[in-house]
Coordinates of C-alpha atoms in Angstrom, one line a residue:
M729 CA 11.8 12.0 8.8
F730 CA 12.3 8.6 6.8
K731 CA 12.2 8.2 3.1
A732 CA 12.9 5.5 0.9
F733 CA 13.9 5.8 -2.7
K734 CA 13.5 2.6 -4.8
Y735 CA 16.2 2.2 -8.1
R736 CA 16.8 -0.4 -10.4
I737 CA 19.9 -2.2 -10.2
Y738 CA 21.8 -4.3 -12.7
P739 CA 23.9 -6.9 -10.8
T740 CA 26.5 -8.8 -12.9
T741 CA 25.9 -12.8 -13.6
E742 CA 28.2 -13.6 -10.3
Q743 CA 26.3 -11.1 -8.1
R744 CA 22.8 -12.2 -9.5
D745 CA 23.5 -15.9 -8.3
L746 CA 24.9 -14.6 -5.1
L747 CA 21.6 -12.6 -4.5
V748 CA 19.4 -15.3 -5.5
K749 CA 21.2 -17.6 -3.1
S750 CA 20.8 -15.1 -0.6
F751 CA 17.1 -15.0 -1.3
G752 CA 17.2 -19.0 -0.6
C753 CA 19.0 -18.9 2.8
C754 CA 17.1 -16.4 4.0
R755 CA 13.8 -17.9 3.2
W756 CA 15.0 -21.3 4.4
F757 CA 16.2 -19.6 7.8
Y758 CA 12.8 -18.0 8.0
N759 CA 10.9 -21.3 7.6
Y760 CA 13.0 -23.0 10.0
S761 CA 12.6 -20.5 12.7
L762 CA 8.7 -20.3 12.1
N763 CA 8.6 -23.8 12.5
L764 CA 11.0 -24.2 15.7
T765 CA 8.8 -21.3 17.4
T766 CA 5.5 -22.8 16.8
E767 CA 6.6 -25.8 18.0
T768 CA 8.4 -24.4 21.1
Y769 CA 5.2 -22.9 21.8
K770 CA 3.2 -25.7 21.4
K771 CA 5.7 -27.8 24.2
T772 CA 6.2 -25.0 26.5
G773 CA 3.6 -22.3 25.7
K774 CA 6.5 -19.6 25.1
G775 CA 7.7 -19.0 21.7
L776 CA 11.5 -17.9 20.7
S777 CA 12.8 -14.1 20.8
R778 CA 14.9 -12.5 18.3
N779 CA 18.1 -13.0 20.2
E780 CA 17.4 -16.7 20.9
I781 CA 16.8 -17.0 16.8
I782 CA 20.0 -15.3 16.1
K783 CA 21.7 -17.8 18.5
L784 CA 20.8 -20.4 16.2
L785 CA 22.9 -19.3 13.5
P786 CA 26.2 -20.4 14.1
Q787 CA 25.4 -23.9 14.7
L788 CA 23.2 -24.1 11.5
K789 CA 26.2 -22.6 9.7
K790 CA 28.2 -25.7 10.8
E791 CA 25.6 -28.1 9.9
H792 CA 24.9 -26.5 6.5
E793 CA 27.8 -24.8 4.8
W794 CA 26.1 -22.8 2.3
L795 CA 24.5 -20.5 5.4
T796 CA 27.8 -18.9 4.9
E797 CA 27.5 -17.8 1.4
P798 CA 25.1 -14.8 1.8
P799 CA 26.2 -11.9 4.0
S800 CA 25.6 -12.5 7.9
Q801 CA 23.8 -9.6 8.5
V802 CA 21.1 -10.6 5.9
L803 CA 20.3 -13.7 7.9
Q804 CA 20.4 -11.6 11.3
Q805 CA 17.6 -9.4 9.7
V806 CA 15.4 -12.6 9.1
A807 CA 15.1 -12.9 12.8
D808 CA 13.7 -9.2 12.8
N809 CA 11.4 -9.7 10.1
L810 CA 9.8 -12.8 11.9
S811 CA 9.6 -10.9 15.3
S812 CA 8.0 -8.1 13.6
A813 CA 5.4 -10.8 11.9
F814 CA 4.7 -12.0 15.3
L815 CA 3.9 -8.5 16.9
N816 CA 2.0 -7.6 14.1
F817 CA -0.2 -11.1 15.0
F818 CA -0.6 -10.2 18.6
E819 CA -1.7 -6.7 18.0
K820 CA -4.0 -8.1 15.3
R821 CA -2.8 -6.0 12.6
A822 CA -2.3 -9.4 10.5
K823 CA -2.6 -13.3 10.3
Y824 CA -0.2 -15.9 11.7
P825 CA 3.1 -15.5 9.8
N826 CA 3.0 -18.1 6.8
F827 CA 6.0 -19.8 5.4
K828 CA 7.7 -18.3 2.5
K829 CA 7.4 -19.7 -0.7
K830 CA 10.0 -19.9 -3.6
H831 CA 7.6 -18.2 -6.1
Q832 CA 6.6 -15.6 -3.9
R833 CA 7.9 -12.1 -3.8
Q834 CA 11.9 -12.5 -2.5
S835 CA 13.7 -9.7 -0.6
I836 CA 16.7 -9.5 1.5
R837 CA 18.0 -6.4 3.8
F838 CA 21.2 -4.9 4.5
P839 CA 21.1 -2.9 7.7
Q840 CA 25.0 -1.4 7.2
K841 CA 28.2 -1.2 5.2
M842 CA 26.3 0.1 2.0
K843 CA 27.0 3.3 -0.3
L844 CA 25.5 5.0 -2.9
S845 CA 28.1 6.7 -5.1
G846 CA 27.3 8.1 -8.6
D847 CA 25.5 5.4 -10.4
Y848 CA 26.8 2.4 -8.2
L849 CA 25.7 0.8 -4.8
T850 CA 28.2 -1.0 -2.8
L851 CA 26.6 -3.8 -0.6
P852 CA 28.4 -6.2 1.4
K853 CA 30.0 -9.4 -0.2
L854 CA 28.6 -8.1 -3.6
G855 CA 30.6 -5.1 -4.1
K856 CA 29.4 -2.4 -6.6
V857 CA 26.4 -2.9 -8.5
Y858 CA 25.2 -0.6 -11.3
C859 CA 22.3 1.3 -9.8
K860 CA 19.9 3.5 -12.1
V861 CA 19.8 6.5 -9.7
S862 CA 16.8 8.8 -10.7
R863 CA 16.9 11.2 -7.5
I864 CA 19.5 12.1 -5.5
P865 CA 18.8 11.7 -1.9
E866 CA 19.9 13.5 1.3
G867 CA 20.3 12.6 4.6
E868 CA 21.8 9.3 6.5
F869 CA 21.9 5.9 4.7
K870 CA 19.8 3.4 6.9
S871 CA 19.1 0.3 5.2
V872 CA 18.9 -1.3 1.5
T873 CA 16.4 -4.0 0.5
V874 CA 17.2 -5.7 -2.3
S875 CA 14.1 -7.6 -4.0
I876 CA 13.4 -9.4 -7.1
T877 CA 10.5 -9.4 -9.8
P878 CA 8.7 -12.6 -11.0
S879 CA 10.1 -11.3 -14.3
G880 CA 13.4 -11.1 -13.0
E881 CA 14.2 -7.6 -12.3
F882 CA 16.2 -6.3 -9.4
Y883 CA 15.3 -3.5 -7.3
A884 CA 16.9 -1.7 -4.2
S885 CA 14.8 0.4 -1.8
C886 CA 17.1 2.6 0.0
L887 CA 16.1 4.2 3.2
F888 CA 17.1 7.3 4.5
D889 CA 17.1 9.4 7.4
E890 CA 16.8 12.9 6.3
G891 CA 17.2 14.3 9.9
K892 CA 14.0 16.6 10.0
D893 CA 10.8 16.4 12.0
K894 CA 7.6 16.1 10.3
P895 CA 6.2 19.6 9.7
E896 CA 3.2 21.0 11.9
L897 CA 0.0 20.2 10.6
S898 CA -2.1 23.4 9.5
K899 CA -5.7 23.9 9.2
E900 CA -5.5 26.9 6.9
G901 CA -6.3 26.5 3.3
K902 CA -8.7 24.8 1.0
A903 CA -10.6 21.6 2.0
V904 CA -11.5 18.5 -0.5
G905 CA -13.9 15.7 -0.2
L906 CA -13.5 12.7 -2.3
D907 CA -15.9 10.3 -3.6
L908 CA -14.0 7.1 -5.0
G909 CA -16.1 5.2 -7.8
I910 CA -16.0 2.9 -10.7
T911 CA -17.1 4.8 -13.6
H912 CA -15.0 7.7 -12.4
F913 CA -12.3 7.0 -10.3
A914 CA -12.4 10.2 -8.1
I915 CA -14.8 12.8 -7.8
T916 CA -14.1 16.0 -5.7
S917 CA -16.2 18.2 -3.9
D918 CA -15.6 21.0 -6.2
G919 CA -17.4 19.0 -9.0
T920 CA -14.1 17.6 -10.7
K921 CA -14.3 14.0 -12.0
H922 CA -11.1 11.9 -13.0
G923 CA -11.8 9.2 -15.1
N924 CA -11.1 5.5 -14.6
P925 CA -8.2 4.5 -16.6
K926 CA -9.1 1.0 -16.9
H927 CA -5.6 -0.8 -16.7
Y928 CA -6.9 -4.0 -17.8
R929 CA -7.1 -2.9 -21.2
H930 CA -3.9 -5.2 -21.7
E931 CA -6.1 -8.1 -20.8
K932 CA -6.0 -9.6 -24.4
K933 CA -2.4 -9.8 -24.2
L934 CA -2.4 -11.3 -21.0
A935 CA -4.9 -13.8 -21.7
K936 CA -2.8 -14.8 -24.9
Y937 CA 0.3 -15.1 -23.0
Q938 CA -1.5 -17.2 -20.3
K939 CA -2.9 -19.8 -23.1
R940 CA 0.6 -20.5 -23.9
L941 CA 1.9 -20.6 -20.3
A942 CA -0.9 -23.6 -19.8
K943 CA 0.3 -25.5 -22.6
K944 CA 3.8 -25.9 -21.4
Q945 CA 5.3 -28.8 -19.8
K946 CA 5.7 -28.1 -15.7
G947 CA 9.4 -27.8 -15.1
S948 CA 10.8 -27.1 -18.7
N949 CA 12.9 -23.9 -19.7
N950 CA 10.2 -22.9 -22.4
R951 CA 7.7 -22.8 -19.2
N952 CA 9.6 -20.4 -17.2
K953 CA 10.0 -18.3 -20.5
A954 CA 6.3 -18.1 -20.9
R955 CA 5.8 -17.4 -17.3
K956 CA 8.3 -14.3 -17.6
R957 CA 6.0 -13.2 -20.4
V958 CA 2.8 -13.4 -18.2
A959 CA 4.9 -11.9 -15.4
K960 CA 5.9 -8.7 -17.7
V961 CA 2.3 -8.4 -18.6
H962 CA 1.2 -7.9 -15.3
Q963 CA 4.1 -5.8 -14.4
K964 CA 3.1 -3.3 -17.2
I965 CA -0.2 -3.2 -15.7
T966 CA 1.0 -2.6 -11.8
R967 CA 3.3 0.3 -13.3
C968 CA 0.6 1.9 -15.1
R969 CA -1.6 1.8 -12.2
E970 CA 0.6 3.3 -9.9
D971 CA 1.5 6.0 -12.2
F972 CA -1.8 7.3 -12.3
L973 CA -2.2 6.7 -8.4
H974 CA 1.2 8.7 -8.0
K975 CA 0.0 11.8 -10.3
L976 CA -3.7 12.2 -8.7
S977 CA -2.3 12.1 -5.3
R978 CA 0.4 14.2 -5.6
K979 CA -1.9 16.7 -7.6
L980 CA -4.8 16.8 -4.6
V981 CA -1.8 17.2 -2.1
D982 CA -0.4 20.1 -3.8
E983 CA -3.8 21.9 -4.3
N984 CA -5.4 21.5 -1.1
Q985 CA -4.7 21.5 2.8
V986 CA -7.3 19.1 4.2
I987 CA -8.4 16.1 2.0
V988 CA -11.4 13.9 3.3
V989 CA -12.1 10.3 1.9
E990 CA -14.5 7.8 3.0
N991 CA -13.1 4.7 4.8
L992 CA -14.2 1.7 2.3
A993 CA -14.1 -1.9 3.2
V994 CA -12.6 -3.0 0.0
K995 CA -12.2 -6.6 1.2
N996 CA -16.1 -6.9 1.7
M997 CA -16.9 -5.1 -1.5
V998 CA -15.0 -7.4 -3.8
R999 CA -17.2 -10.1 -2.7
N1000 CA -19.8 -8.9 -5.5
H1001 CA -19.0 -11.0 -8.1
K1002 CA -20.3 -8.7 -10.8
L1003 CA -18.1 -5.6 -9.6
A1004 CA -15.0 -7.5 -7.9
K1005 CA -12.9 -7.1 -11.1
S1006 CA -13.7 -3.5 -11.5
I1007 CA -13.0 -2.7 -7.9
A1008 CA -9.9 -4.9 -7.4
E1009 CA -8.2 -2.9 -10.7
L1010 CA -8.8 0.5 -9.1
G1011 CA -6.3 0.6 -6.3
W1012 CA -8.6 2.1 -3.8
G1013 CA -6.4 1.2 -0.8
K1014 CA -2.9 2.1 -2.1
F1015 CA -4.6 5.5 -3.4
C1016 CA -5.7 6.3 0.4
T1017 CA -2.2 5.3 1.3
M1018 CA -0.5 7.6 -1.2
L1019 CA -2.7 10.6 0.0
K1020 CA -2.0 9.9 3.9
Y1021 CA 1.8 9.8 3.5
K1022 CA 2.2 12.8 1.0
A1023 CA 0.0 14.9 2.9
E1024 CA 2.2 14.1 6.2
W1025 CA 5.2 15.2 4.2
E1026 CA 3.5 18.6 3.4
G1027 CA 2.4 19.2 7.0
K1028 CA -1.3 18.7 5.5
I1029 CA -4.4 17.0 7.1
Y1030 CA -5.7 13.5 6.1
I1031 CA -9.0 12.6 7.4
E1032 CA -10.9 9.3 6.9
V1033 CA -14.8 9.6 7.1
D1034 CA -16.8 6.4 8.7
R1035 CA -18.3 4.1 5.9
F1036 CA -21.4 4.1 7.5
F1037 CA -21.8 7.8 6.7
P1038 CA -25.3 8.3 4.5
S1039 CA -23.1 11.0 1.9
S1040 CA -24.7 9.4 -1.2
K1041 CA -28.3 10.0 0.1
T1042 CA -28.3 13.0 2.4
C1043 CA -28.9 16.4 0.7
N1044 CA -26.1 18.6 1.1
H1045 CA -28.3 21.7 1.2
C1046 CA -30.8 21.1 3.7
L1047 CA -29.6 17.9 5.2
H1048 CA -32.3 15.8 4.4
R1049 CA -31.9 12.1 4.1
T1050 CA -33.8 9.9 1.7
S1051 CA -34.3 6.2 3.1
E1052 CA -33.3 4.4 -0.1
M1053 CA -30.8 5.6 -2.9
P1054 CA -30.2 2.3 -5.4
L1055 CA -26.8 2.4 -7.3
D1056 CA -28.3 2.9 -10.6
I1057 CA -29.8 6.4 -9.5
R1058 CA -27.2 9.2 -10.8
L1059 CA -29.5 12.2 -10.7
W1060 CA -31.7 12.9 -7.7
Q1061 CA -33.7 15.5 -6.4
C1062 CA -34.4 16.4 -3.0
P1063 CA -38.0 16.0 -1.5
K1064 CA -37.8 18.8 0.6
C1065 CA -35.7 21.8 -0.9
G1066 CA -36.2 20.5 -4.3
T1067 CA -32.4 20.8 -5.3
L1068 CA -31.1 18.5 -8.1
H1069 CA -28.2 16.9 -7.3
D1070 CA -25.3 15.0 -8.9
R1071 CA -25.1 11.8 -6.7
D1072 CA -21.1 11.4 -6.9
I1073 CA -20.6 15.6 -6.6
N1074 CA -23.3 15.3 -3.8
A1075 CA -21.4 12.5 -1.9
A1076 CA -18.1 14.4 -2.1
K1077 CA -19.7 17.4 -0.6
N1078 CA -21.1 15.8 2.3
I1079 CA -17.7 13.8 3.2
R1080 CA -15.8 17.1 3.2
D1081 CA -18.4 18.8 5.2
E1082 CA -18.3 15.8 7.7
G1083 CA -14.6 15.6 7.6
L1084 CA -14.5 19.3 8.7
R1085 CA -16.9 18.8 11.4
M1086 CA -14.7 16.1 12.7
L1087 CA -11.7 18.1 12.8
E1088 CA -13.6 21.0 14.8
V1089 CA -14.5 18.7 17.4
G1090 CA -11.3 16.8 17.5
H1091 CA -12.1 13.5 15.9
T1092 CA -14.7 12.8 18.6
S1093 CA -16.7 9.7 17.6
V1094 CA -18.4 8.8 21.2
A1095 CA -20.0 10.9 23.7
S1096 CA -21.0 9.5 27.4
G1097 CA -19.4 6.1 25.9
E1098 CA -21.9 5.9 23.6
R1099 CA -21.6 5.7 19.5
V1100 CA -22.8 8.7 18.0
R1101 CA -25.3 8.3 15.3
P1102 CA -27.0 10.5 13.1
S1103 CA -30.8 11.3 13.8
K1104 CA -33.6 10.0 11.5
G1105 CA -34.1 12.2 8.6
T1106 CA -31.0 14.1 9.0
A1107 CA -27.2 13.0 8.2
F1108 CA -25.7 15.0 11.6
V1109 CA -27.1 17.6 13.5
R1110 CA -25.7 21.1 13.5
H1111 CA -27.1 24.9 13.8
C1112 CA -25.4 26.2 10.8
S1113 CA -23.4 24.9 7.8
V1114 CA -19.5 24.2 8.2
K1115 CA -18.9 26.8 5.5
E1116 CA -20.1 29.5 7.9
E1117 CA -18.6 27.7 11.1
S1118 CA -15.1 26.5 9.8
P1119 CA -12.0 28.9 8.8
L1120 CA -11.0 25.9 6.9
M1121 CA -13.2 26.8 4.2
K1122 CA -11.5 30.3 3.0
G1123 CA -10.4 30.6 0.0
R1124 CA -12.7 27.9 -1.4

C-alpha cells in the first residue's frame, strides 16, 4: 500500500535557485513535447510515445545548454507526466492537455537517488535540504515531488511503499449516512449536525490586499510583494479548510464501518450564482475523497448513492414520497403516516438505507438491461426495512 507524506523544506539560496531553474526547464520541455506531439498527430495521425519524447533530450541539451542544469531524471519524468495526461484524455477522465504557465502550480519529481534521514532530505544535484519532518514513514522510498506555492514556500511530497496489502473490507459494524449541506456542512443519520466553519471570514483581509495589488505597476517588485501577500491569505483559507475536512473525515471513519454519501454534481451546482460562493468554499469533493481513501486504509466501506435518489422528499418511516420539496422547507410532516421530519436528518437516514441496500445486492444498478428507477409514490420497493434485513445495523 502506497502512502505519501508532505513536508515543508527550507532550501538554501543556491538550492532555491536550482529548483526554480528546474521548474522552468521542466515546464519548457513539457510545452515543447506537447506542441510537437500535437503537430505530429496532425501530420501523421499518430502521436509521440514516452520513449520517443525521452530520446529528444540529448539533442535538445546540445541546442540549449541550460537544459543540462537540472537533474536528468527530472526531465525524463516530464515524458511520464505527458503520457499520463494523454492517457487520461483518451479514457475520458480529463480534457486535452494544456500548456503549463509560469504562474501556475510548479512541481518536479525525483524517481530515485533520494534519501530521508533525520531532518534532511537528500536529492540529486541539490544535496541535503533541511526538511521539517512531522511523521517518520515506514517502507520503501519510491519518489519525491517538490513543489512551490504562490507564496514562495517549498514542499516535498514523499511517496513510500509500506509493503502491506489493503485490509479486507468488512461489513460488520456501524453504518452512517451523510447529507452534505450549506447551513450545516454535514448531517449524519444519527442526528448529529456538523456546522459550517465559513472559511471566507478572512475575506475582508483578502479584499484589502487585493485592492493594494490592483494599484501596483505590472512587473515591479512591489507588485510581486503584494501578490505574495494575497497568496498567503488564500493559503491560510486553504489550510483552515483542509484542517476541518481532515479532522471530520477521520472522526467519521474511526467511528463507523460503512459510510454512505450522496454523489453530488458540484460543477453543476455552482452554476447557481446565488449559492456558488457558499458551495465552492465548502470543499465537498475533497471531503468525499478523504473519506474514500481513509476508509480504504482502515478496511472500511465507502458507498456513493446516485444523486437523483429522492432522499429529501421520501419519508424514512413509511417510504412515501412527496411530489415537491422546496429548499426553504426544513421541517415537514408525512401526509401518509404523520411523522414529523427534519429535512436533513431524514435525507441522511434515507441515504444510509439506500447505501445498505446497494451493498446487500452488490451495487447492482441495472436489471435485464434496463435502469432500475423507483416506482411512483415510494423511493424504492422492499418488503421489510433495511434495519431488519441487514446485519450491518448491529450495534447502531
